[in-house]
Short mmCIF file of C-alpha atoms and ligand atoms in Angstrom, two decimals:
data_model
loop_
_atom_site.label_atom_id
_atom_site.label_comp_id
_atom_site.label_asym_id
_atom_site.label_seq_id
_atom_site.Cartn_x
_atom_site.Cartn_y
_atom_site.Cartn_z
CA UNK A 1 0.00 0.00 0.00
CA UNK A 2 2.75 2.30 0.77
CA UNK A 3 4.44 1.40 -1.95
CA UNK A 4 1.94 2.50 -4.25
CA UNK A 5 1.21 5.59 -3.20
CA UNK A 6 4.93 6.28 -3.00
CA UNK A 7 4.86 5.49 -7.17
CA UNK A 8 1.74 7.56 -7.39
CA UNK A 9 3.69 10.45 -5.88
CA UNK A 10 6.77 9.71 -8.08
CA UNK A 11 4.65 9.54 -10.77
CA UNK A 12 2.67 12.51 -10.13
CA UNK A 13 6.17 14.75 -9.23
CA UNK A 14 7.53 13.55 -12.99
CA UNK A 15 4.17 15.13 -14.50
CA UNK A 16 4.72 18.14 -12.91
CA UNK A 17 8.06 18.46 -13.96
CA UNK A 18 7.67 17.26 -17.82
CA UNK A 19 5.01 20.14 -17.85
CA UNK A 20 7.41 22.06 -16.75
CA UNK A 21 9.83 21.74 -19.93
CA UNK A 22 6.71 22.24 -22.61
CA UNK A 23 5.53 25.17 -24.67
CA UNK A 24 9.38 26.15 -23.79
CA UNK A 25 9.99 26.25 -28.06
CA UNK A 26 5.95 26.83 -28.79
CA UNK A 27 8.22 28.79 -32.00
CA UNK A 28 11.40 27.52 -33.31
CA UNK A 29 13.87 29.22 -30.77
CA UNK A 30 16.14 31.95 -31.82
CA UNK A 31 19.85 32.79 -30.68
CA UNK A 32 23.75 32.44 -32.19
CA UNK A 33 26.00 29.46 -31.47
CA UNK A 34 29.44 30.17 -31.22
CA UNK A 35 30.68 26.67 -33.33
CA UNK A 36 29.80 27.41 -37.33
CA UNK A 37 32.08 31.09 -36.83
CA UNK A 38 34.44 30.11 -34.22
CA UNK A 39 34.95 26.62 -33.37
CA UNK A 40 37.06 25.76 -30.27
CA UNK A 41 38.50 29.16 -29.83
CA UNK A 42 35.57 30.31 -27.32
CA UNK A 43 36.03 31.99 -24.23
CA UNK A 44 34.08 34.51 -21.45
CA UNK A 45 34.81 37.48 -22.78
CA UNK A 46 33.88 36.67 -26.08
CA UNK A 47 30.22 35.49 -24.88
CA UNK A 48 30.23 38.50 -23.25
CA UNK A 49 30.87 40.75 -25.96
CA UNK A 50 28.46 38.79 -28.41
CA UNK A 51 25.53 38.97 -25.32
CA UNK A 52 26.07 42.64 -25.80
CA UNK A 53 25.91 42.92 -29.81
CA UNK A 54 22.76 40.66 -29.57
CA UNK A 55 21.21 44.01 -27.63
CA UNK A 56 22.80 46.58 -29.59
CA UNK A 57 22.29 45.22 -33.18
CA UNK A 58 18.54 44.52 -32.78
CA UNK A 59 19.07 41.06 -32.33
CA UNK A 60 17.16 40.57 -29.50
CA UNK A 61 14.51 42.75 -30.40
CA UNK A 62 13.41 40.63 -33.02
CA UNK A 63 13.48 37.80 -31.30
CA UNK A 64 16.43 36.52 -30.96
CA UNK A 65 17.66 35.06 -26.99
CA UNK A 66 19.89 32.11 -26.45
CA UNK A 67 23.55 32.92 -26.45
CA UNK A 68 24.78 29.22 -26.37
CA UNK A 69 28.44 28.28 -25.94
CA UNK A 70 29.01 25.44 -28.22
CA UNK A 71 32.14 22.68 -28.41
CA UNK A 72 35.53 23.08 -25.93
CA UNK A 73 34.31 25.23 -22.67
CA UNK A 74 35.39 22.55 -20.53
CA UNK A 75 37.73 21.78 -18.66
CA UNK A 76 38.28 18.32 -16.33
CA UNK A 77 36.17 17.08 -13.79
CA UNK A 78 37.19 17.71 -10.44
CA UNK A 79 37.50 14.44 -7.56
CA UNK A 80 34.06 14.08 -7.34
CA UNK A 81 33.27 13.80 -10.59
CA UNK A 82 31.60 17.59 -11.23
CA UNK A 83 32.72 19.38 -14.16
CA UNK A 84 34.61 22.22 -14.45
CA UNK A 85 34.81 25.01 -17.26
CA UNK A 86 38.15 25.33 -19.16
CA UNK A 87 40.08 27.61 -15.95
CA UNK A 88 42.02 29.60 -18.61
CA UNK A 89 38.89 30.15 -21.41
CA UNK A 90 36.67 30.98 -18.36
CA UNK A 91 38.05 31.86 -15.12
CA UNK A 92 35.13 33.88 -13.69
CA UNK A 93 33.01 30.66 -14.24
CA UNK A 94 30.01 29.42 -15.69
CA UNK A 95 27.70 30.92 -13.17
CA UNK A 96 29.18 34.58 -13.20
CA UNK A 97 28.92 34.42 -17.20
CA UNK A 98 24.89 32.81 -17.00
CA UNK A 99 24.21 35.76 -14.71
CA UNK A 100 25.64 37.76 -17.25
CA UNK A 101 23.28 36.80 -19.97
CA UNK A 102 20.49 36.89 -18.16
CA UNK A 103 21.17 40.45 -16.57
CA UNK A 104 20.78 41.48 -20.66
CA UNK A 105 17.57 40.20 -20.74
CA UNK A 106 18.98 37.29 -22.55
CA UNK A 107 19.22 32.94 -21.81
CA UNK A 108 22.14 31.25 -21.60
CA UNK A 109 23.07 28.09 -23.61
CA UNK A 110 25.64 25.22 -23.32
CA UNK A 111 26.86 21.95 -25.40
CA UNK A 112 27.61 18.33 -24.23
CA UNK A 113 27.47 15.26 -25.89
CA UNK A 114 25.97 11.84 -24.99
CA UNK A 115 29.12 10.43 -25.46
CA UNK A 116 32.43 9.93 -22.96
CA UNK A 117 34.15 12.56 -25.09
CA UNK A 118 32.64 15.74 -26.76
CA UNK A 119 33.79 16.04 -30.86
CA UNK A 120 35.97 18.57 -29.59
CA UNK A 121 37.76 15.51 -27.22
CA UNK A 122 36.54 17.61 -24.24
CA UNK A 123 34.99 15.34 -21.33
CA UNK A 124 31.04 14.13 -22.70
CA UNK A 125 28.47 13.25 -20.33
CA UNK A 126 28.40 9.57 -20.21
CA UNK A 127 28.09 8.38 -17.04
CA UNK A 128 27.54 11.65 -15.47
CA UNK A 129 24.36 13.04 -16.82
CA UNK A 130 22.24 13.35 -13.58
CA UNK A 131 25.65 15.12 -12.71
CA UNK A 132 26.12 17.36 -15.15
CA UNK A 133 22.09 18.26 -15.35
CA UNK A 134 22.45 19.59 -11.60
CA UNK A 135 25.30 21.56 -12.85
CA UNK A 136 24.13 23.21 -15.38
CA UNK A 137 20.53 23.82 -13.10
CA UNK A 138 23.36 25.43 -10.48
CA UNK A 139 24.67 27.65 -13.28
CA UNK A 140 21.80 28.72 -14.99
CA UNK A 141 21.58 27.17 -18.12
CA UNK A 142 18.27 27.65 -20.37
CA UNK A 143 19.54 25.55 -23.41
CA UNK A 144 20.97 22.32 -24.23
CA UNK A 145 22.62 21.22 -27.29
CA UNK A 146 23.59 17.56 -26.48
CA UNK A 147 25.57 16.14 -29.34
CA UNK A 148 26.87 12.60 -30.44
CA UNK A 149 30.19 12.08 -30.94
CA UNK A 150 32.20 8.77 -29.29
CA UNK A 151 28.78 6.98 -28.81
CA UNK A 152 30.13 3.88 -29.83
CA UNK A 153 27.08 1.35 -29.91
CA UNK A 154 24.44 3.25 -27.67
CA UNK A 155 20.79 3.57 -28.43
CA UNK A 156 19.92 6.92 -29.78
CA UNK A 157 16.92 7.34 -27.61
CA UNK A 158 17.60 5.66 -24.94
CA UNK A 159 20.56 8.15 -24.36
CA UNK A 160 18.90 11.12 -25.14
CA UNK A 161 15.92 10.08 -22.76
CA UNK A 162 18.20 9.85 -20.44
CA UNK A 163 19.78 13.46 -19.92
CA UNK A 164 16.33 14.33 -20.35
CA UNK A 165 14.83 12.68 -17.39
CA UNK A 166 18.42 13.97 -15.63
CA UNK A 167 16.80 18.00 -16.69
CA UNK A 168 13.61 16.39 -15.63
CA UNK A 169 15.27 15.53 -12.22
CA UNK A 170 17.56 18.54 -11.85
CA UNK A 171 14.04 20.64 -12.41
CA UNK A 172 15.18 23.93 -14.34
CA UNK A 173 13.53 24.03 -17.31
CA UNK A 174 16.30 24.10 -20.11
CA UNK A 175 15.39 23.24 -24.00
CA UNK A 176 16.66 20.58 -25.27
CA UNK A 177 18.22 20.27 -28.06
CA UNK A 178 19.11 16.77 -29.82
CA UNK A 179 22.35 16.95 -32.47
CA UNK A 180 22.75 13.31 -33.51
CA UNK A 181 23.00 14.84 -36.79
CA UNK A 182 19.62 12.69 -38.86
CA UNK A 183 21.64 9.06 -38.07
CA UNK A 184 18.78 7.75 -35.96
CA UNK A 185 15.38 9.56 -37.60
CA UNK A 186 15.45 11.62 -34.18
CA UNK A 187 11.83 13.11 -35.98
CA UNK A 188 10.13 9.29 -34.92
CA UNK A 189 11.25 9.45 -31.29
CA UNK A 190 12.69 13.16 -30.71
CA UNK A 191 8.94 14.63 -29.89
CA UNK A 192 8.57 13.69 -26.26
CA UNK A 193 12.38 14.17 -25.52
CA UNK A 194 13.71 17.16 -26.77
CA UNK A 195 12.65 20.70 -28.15
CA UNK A 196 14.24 20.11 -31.83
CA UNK A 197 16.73 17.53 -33.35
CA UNK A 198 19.34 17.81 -35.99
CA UNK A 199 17.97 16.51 -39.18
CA UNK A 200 21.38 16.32 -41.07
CA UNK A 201 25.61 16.30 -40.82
CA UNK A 202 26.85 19.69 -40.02
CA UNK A 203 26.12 22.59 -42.26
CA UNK A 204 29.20 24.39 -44.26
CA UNK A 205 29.34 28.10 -45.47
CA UNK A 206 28.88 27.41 -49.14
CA UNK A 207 25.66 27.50 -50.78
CA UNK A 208 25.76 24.70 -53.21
CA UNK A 209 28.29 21.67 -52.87
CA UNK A 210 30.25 19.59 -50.07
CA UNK A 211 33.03 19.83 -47.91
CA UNK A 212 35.30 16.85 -47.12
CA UNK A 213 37.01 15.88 -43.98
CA UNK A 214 38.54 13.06 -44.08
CA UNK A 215 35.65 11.13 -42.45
CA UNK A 216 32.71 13.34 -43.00
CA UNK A 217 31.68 15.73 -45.22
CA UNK A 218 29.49 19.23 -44.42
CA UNK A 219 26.92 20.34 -46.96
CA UNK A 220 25.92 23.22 -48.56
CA UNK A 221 22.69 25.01 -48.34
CA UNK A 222 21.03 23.37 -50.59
CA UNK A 223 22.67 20.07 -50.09
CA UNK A 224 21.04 20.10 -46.65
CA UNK A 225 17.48 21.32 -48.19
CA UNK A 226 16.89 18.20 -50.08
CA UNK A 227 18.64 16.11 -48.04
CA UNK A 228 15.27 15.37 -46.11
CA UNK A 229 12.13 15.78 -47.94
CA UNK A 230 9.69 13.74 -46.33
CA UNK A 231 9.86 14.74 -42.32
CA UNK A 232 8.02 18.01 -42.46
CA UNK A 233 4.72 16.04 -40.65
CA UNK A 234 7.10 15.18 -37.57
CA UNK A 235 7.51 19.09 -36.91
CA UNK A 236 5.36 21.49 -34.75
CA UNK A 237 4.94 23.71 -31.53
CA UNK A 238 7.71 22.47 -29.26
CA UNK A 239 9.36 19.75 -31.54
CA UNK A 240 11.45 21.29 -34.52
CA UNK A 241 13.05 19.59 -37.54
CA UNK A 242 16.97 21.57 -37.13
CA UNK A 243 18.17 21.62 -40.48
CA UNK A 244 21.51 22.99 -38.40
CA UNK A 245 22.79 27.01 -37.67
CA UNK A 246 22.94 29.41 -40.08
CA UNK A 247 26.25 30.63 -42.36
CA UNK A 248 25.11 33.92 -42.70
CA UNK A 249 27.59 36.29 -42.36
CA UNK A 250 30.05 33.18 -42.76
CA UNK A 251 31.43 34.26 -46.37
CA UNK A 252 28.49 33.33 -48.45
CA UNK A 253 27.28 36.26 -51.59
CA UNK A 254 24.82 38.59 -50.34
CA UNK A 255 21.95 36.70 -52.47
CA UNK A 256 22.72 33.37 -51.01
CA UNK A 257 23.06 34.42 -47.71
CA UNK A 258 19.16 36.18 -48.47
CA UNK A 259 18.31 32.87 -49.81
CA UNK A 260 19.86 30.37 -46.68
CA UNK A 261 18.00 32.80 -44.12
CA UNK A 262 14.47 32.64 -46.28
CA UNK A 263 14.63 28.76 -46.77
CA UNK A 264 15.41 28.17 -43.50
CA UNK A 265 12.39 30.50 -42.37
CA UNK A 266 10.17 28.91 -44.78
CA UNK A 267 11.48 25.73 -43.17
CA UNK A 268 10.32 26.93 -39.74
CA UNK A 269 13.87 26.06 -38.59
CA UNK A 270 15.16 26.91 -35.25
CA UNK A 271 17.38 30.36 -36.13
CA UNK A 272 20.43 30.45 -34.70
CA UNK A 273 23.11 32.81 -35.99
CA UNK A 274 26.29 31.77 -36.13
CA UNK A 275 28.42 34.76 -37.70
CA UNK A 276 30.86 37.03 -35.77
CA UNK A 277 27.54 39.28 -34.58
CA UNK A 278 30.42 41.56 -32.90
CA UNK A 279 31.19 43.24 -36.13
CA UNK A 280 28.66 42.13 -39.21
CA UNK A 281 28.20 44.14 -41.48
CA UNK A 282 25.12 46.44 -42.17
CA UNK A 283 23.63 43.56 -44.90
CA UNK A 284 24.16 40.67 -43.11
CA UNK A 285 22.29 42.40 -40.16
CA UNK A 286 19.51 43.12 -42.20
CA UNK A 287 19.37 39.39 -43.82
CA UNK A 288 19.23 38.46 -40.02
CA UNK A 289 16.74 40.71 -38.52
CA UNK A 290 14.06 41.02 -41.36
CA UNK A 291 11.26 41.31 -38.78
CA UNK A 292 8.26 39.99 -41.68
CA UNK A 293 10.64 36.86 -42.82
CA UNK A 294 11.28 36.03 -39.40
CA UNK A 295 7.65 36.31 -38.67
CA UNK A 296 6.98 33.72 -41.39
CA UNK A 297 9.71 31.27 -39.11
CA UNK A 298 7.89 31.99 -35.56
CA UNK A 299 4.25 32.01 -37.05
CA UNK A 300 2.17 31.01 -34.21
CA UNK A 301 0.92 27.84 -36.84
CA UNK A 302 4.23 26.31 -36.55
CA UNK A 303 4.05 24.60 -39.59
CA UNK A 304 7.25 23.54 -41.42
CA UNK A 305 6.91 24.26 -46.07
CA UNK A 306 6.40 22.07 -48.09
CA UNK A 307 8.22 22.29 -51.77
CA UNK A 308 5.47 23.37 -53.87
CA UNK A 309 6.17 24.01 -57.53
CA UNK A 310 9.37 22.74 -59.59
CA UNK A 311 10.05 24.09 -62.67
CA UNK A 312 13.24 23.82 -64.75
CA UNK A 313 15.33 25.82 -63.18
CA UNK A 314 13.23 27.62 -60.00
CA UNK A 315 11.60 26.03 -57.73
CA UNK A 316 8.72 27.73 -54.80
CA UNK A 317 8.48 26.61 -51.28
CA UNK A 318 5.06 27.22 -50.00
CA UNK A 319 4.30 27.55 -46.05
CA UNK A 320 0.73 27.75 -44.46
CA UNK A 321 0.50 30.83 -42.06
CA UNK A 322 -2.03 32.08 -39.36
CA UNK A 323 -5.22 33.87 -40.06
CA UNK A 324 -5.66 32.29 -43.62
CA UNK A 325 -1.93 33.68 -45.14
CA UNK A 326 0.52 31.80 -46.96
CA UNK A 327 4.09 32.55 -47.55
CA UNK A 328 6.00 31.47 -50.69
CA UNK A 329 9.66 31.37 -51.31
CA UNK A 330 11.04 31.29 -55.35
CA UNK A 331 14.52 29.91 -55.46
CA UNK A 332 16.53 30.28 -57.67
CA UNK A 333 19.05 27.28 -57.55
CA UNK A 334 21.27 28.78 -60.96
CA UNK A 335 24.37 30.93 -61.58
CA UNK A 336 21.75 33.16 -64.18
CA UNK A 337 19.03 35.46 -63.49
CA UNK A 338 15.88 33.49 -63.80
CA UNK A 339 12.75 34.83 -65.30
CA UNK A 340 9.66 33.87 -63.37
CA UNK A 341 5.51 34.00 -64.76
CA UNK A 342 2.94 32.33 -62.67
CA UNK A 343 -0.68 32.56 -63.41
CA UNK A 344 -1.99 31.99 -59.91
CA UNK A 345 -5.31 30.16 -61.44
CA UNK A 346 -2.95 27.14 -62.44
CA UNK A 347 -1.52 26.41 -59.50
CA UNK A 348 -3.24 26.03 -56.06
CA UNK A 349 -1.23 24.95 -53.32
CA UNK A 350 -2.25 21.77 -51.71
CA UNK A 351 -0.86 21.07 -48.43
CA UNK A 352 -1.97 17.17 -47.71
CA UNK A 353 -0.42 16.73 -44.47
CA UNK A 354 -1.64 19.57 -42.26
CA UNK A 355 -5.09 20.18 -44.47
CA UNK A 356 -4.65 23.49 -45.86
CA UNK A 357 -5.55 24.67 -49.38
CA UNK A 358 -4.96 27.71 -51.57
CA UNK A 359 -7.47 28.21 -54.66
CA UNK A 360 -6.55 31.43 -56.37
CA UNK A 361 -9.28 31.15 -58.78
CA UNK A 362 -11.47 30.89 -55.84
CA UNK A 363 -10.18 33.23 -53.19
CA UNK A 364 -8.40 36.67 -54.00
CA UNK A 365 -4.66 37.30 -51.90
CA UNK A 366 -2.74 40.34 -51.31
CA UNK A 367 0.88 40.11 -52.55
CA UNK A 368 3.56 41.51 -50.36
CA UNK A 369 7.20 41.14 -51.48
CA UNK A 370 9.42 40.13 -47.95
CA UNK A 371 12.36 41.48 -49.17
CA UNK A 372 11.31 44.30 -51.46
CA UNK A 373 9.11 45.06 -48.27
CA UNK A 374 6.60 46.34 -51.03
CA UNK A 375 3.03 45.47 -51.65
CA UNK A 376 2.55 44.29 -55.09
CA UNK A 377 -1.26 43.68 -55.92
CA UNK A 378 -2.94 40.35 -55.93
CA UNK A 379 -3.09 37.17 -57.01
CA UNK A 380 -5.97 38.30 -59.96
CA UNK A 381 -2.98 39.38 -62.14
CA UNK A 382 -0.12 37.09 -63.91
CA UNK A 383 2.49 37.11 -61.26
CA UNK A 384 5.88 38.23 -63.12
CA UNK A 385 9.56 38.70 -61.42
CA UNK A 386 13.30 38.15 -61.99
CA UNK A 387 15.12 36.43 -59.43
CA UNK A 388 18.73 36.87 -59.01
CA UNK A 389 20.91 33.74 -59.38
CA UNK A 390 20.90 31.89 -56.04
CA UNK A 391 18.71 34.43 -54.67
CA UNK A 392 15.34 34.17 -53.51
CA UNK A 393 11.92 36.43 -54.03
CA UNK A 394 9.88 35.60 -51.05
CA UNK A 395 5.84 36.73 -50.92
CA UNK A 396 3.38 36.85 -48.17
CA UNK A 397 0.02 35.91 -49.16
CA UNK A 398 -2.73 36.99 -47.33
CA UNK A 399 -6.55 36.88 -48.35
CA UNK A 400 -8.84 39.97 -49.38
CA UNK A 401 -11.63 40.36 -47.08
C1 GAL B 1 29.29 18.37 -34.31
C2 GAL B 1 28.01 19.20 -34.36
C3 GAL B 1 28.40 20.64 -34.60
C4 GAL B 1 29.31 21.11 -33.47
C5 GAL B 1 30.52 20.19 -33.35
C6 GAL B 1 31.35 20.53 -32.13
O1 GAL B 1 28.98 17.05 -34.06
O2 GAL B 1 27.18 18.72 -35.38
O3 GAL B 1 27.25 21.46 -34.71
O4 GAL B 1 28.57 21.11 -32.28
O5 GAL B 1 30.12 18.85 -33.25
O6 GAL B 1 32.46 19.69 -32.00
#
């Protein structure tokens, strides 16, 4: 008899705390990652500075909040087992730096992996999750990117659903973010464990192509778009497909850049910056806080595009929005100027797997160009545009009362 109600109370305290961790990414989250721009070479005053250009380039007024440390901010564990940041990278500590963050207004992110040692060959947190969890809890951390390097045969899930329950049990409420790069369709079992998964191998600053590395390869922009077609039903409110951080700002042409940050909104993909946001230039801020594209990412629907037209050498990514709106994305996937004509009466957009359809010959829209930040009539008239090569033209649809 005891017994039982000692379960129920177990039982009931686990609830309490798994509500605890939802509607914690009800939009894809937003923040910059120090890994695609910097690698290993992080340290506290660097987090500090880029907490502060977060505030004072607009970052965080559209939207943008985590400030997440990624690979090689750790040192060794000391004798009973607790780990310690890098002494040298950080010596105020992880605690004085979270306080930091958050006295901006801002949340504070970390990295580990499920493995014994991170990519980076730093300690992972096999074998010391419940561990680490209370550390981080102690510290202040919001976000977890928990990565899977030196695995060796462990269940995907299993391990994941284990640092989980270890946040569960530590009780902060921290998202959680699963990076086991696509090897184990995270989007069949990532729902009720973490806040978004990895859907693919690590991203690379180009826009079209591959990058080897001996043992792995990272992929271009568009590599990654069609590397996973089919998972778009798996994503909503509070479970993202992570199609990985953005290159923008990373070396990429102006127009690609345009086009990486538009796909990946159209994609409702978690948006996490990963330039030097210390000194970006005036463009590359604008690409990354275009307040109506990253509307289209965070609309309150939270439904991930589908690719909706293909012709020879464009193609349009369609995405259902709120209050009856749609937003479309032309890509332009060429070296030349393309020359687009779309009679809207041809080509209704049908999206099967969340139930939403567009008949222009039934229903009149309002055309508003993202970029251009122009309205551009409706959808009664032959649409006509030039897109730039590897550029993008993206529209907002929404319907005339
Ligand atoms: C990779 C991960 C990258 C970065 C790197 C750090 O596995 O996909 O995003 O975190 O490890 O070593």
């Amino acid at each position: 008899m005891l017994k039982r109600s000692f379960l129920g109370v177990l039982f009931f305290a686990n609830v309490l705390m798994a509500q605890k961790f939802e509607k914690l990414a009800l939009t894809p989250p937003m923040g910059w990652n120090s890994w695609n721009n910097f690698g290993c070479d992080v340290n506290e005053q660097l987090i500090r500075d880029v907490a502060d250009a977060m505030v004072s380039s607009g970052m965080k007024e559209v939207g943008y909040q985590y400030v997440i440390i990624d690979d090689c901010w750790q040192g060794e564990r000391d004798d009973l087992g607790f780990i310690q940041p890098d002494p040298e990278r950080f010596p105020s500590g992880m605690k004085a730096l979270a306080d930091y963050i958050h006295s901006k207004g801002l949340k504070f992110g970390i990295y580990s992996d499920a493995g014994w040692q991170t990519c980076g060959g730093r300690p992972g947190s096999r074998g010391y999750e419940y561990q680490d969890a209370l550390t981080y809890a102690k510290w202040g951390v919001d976000y977890l990117k928990y990565d899977w390097c030196n695995t060796e045969e462990l269940n995907a899930k299993g391990a994941y659903l284990t640092m989980r329950n270890a946040l569960y049990a530590a009780g902060r409420p921290v998202v959680f973010s699963i990076c086991e790069w696509g090897n184990n369709q995270p989007w069949e079992w990532g729902r009720d464990i973490g806040h978004l998964w990895r859907t693919t191998g690590d991203i690379a600053p180009i826009f079209d192509g591959e990058v080897g590395h001996g043992s792995w390869n990272s992929w271009g922009v568009l590599q990654i778009l069609d590397m996973r077609e089919n998972i778009r039903q798996y994503a909503g409110p509070d479970h993202w497909n992570d199609p990985d951080m953005m290159e923008v700002g990373n070396g990429m042409t102006v127009n690609q850049d345009r086009a990486h940050f538009s796909l990946w909104c159209l994609l409702a993909a978690p948006l996490i910056a990963g330039n030097d946001i210390r000194n970006m230039n005036p463009v590359t801020r604008e690409i990354l806080t275009n307040k109506e594209l990253i509307a289209v990412d965070q609309d309150a629907l939270g439904i991930q595009g589908l690719k909706y037209l293909v012709k020879d050498n464009w193609e349009v990514w369609a995405k259902p929005l709120d209050k009856g709106a749609l937003a479309l994305c032309f890509l332009n996937r060429t070296l030349q100027p393309v020359e687009v004509k779309l009679d809207w009466n041809e080509f209704p957009v049908k999206d099967d797997e969340f139930h939403y359809q567009y008949f222009f010959n039934e229903k009149e829209y309002k055309i508003r160009d993202l970029w251009a930040k122009k309205d551009l009539g409706t959808t009664a008239k032959l649409f006509m545009t030039q897109i730039a090569a590897h550029d993008v033209v993206v529209l907002k649809l929404s319907p005339v009362k």
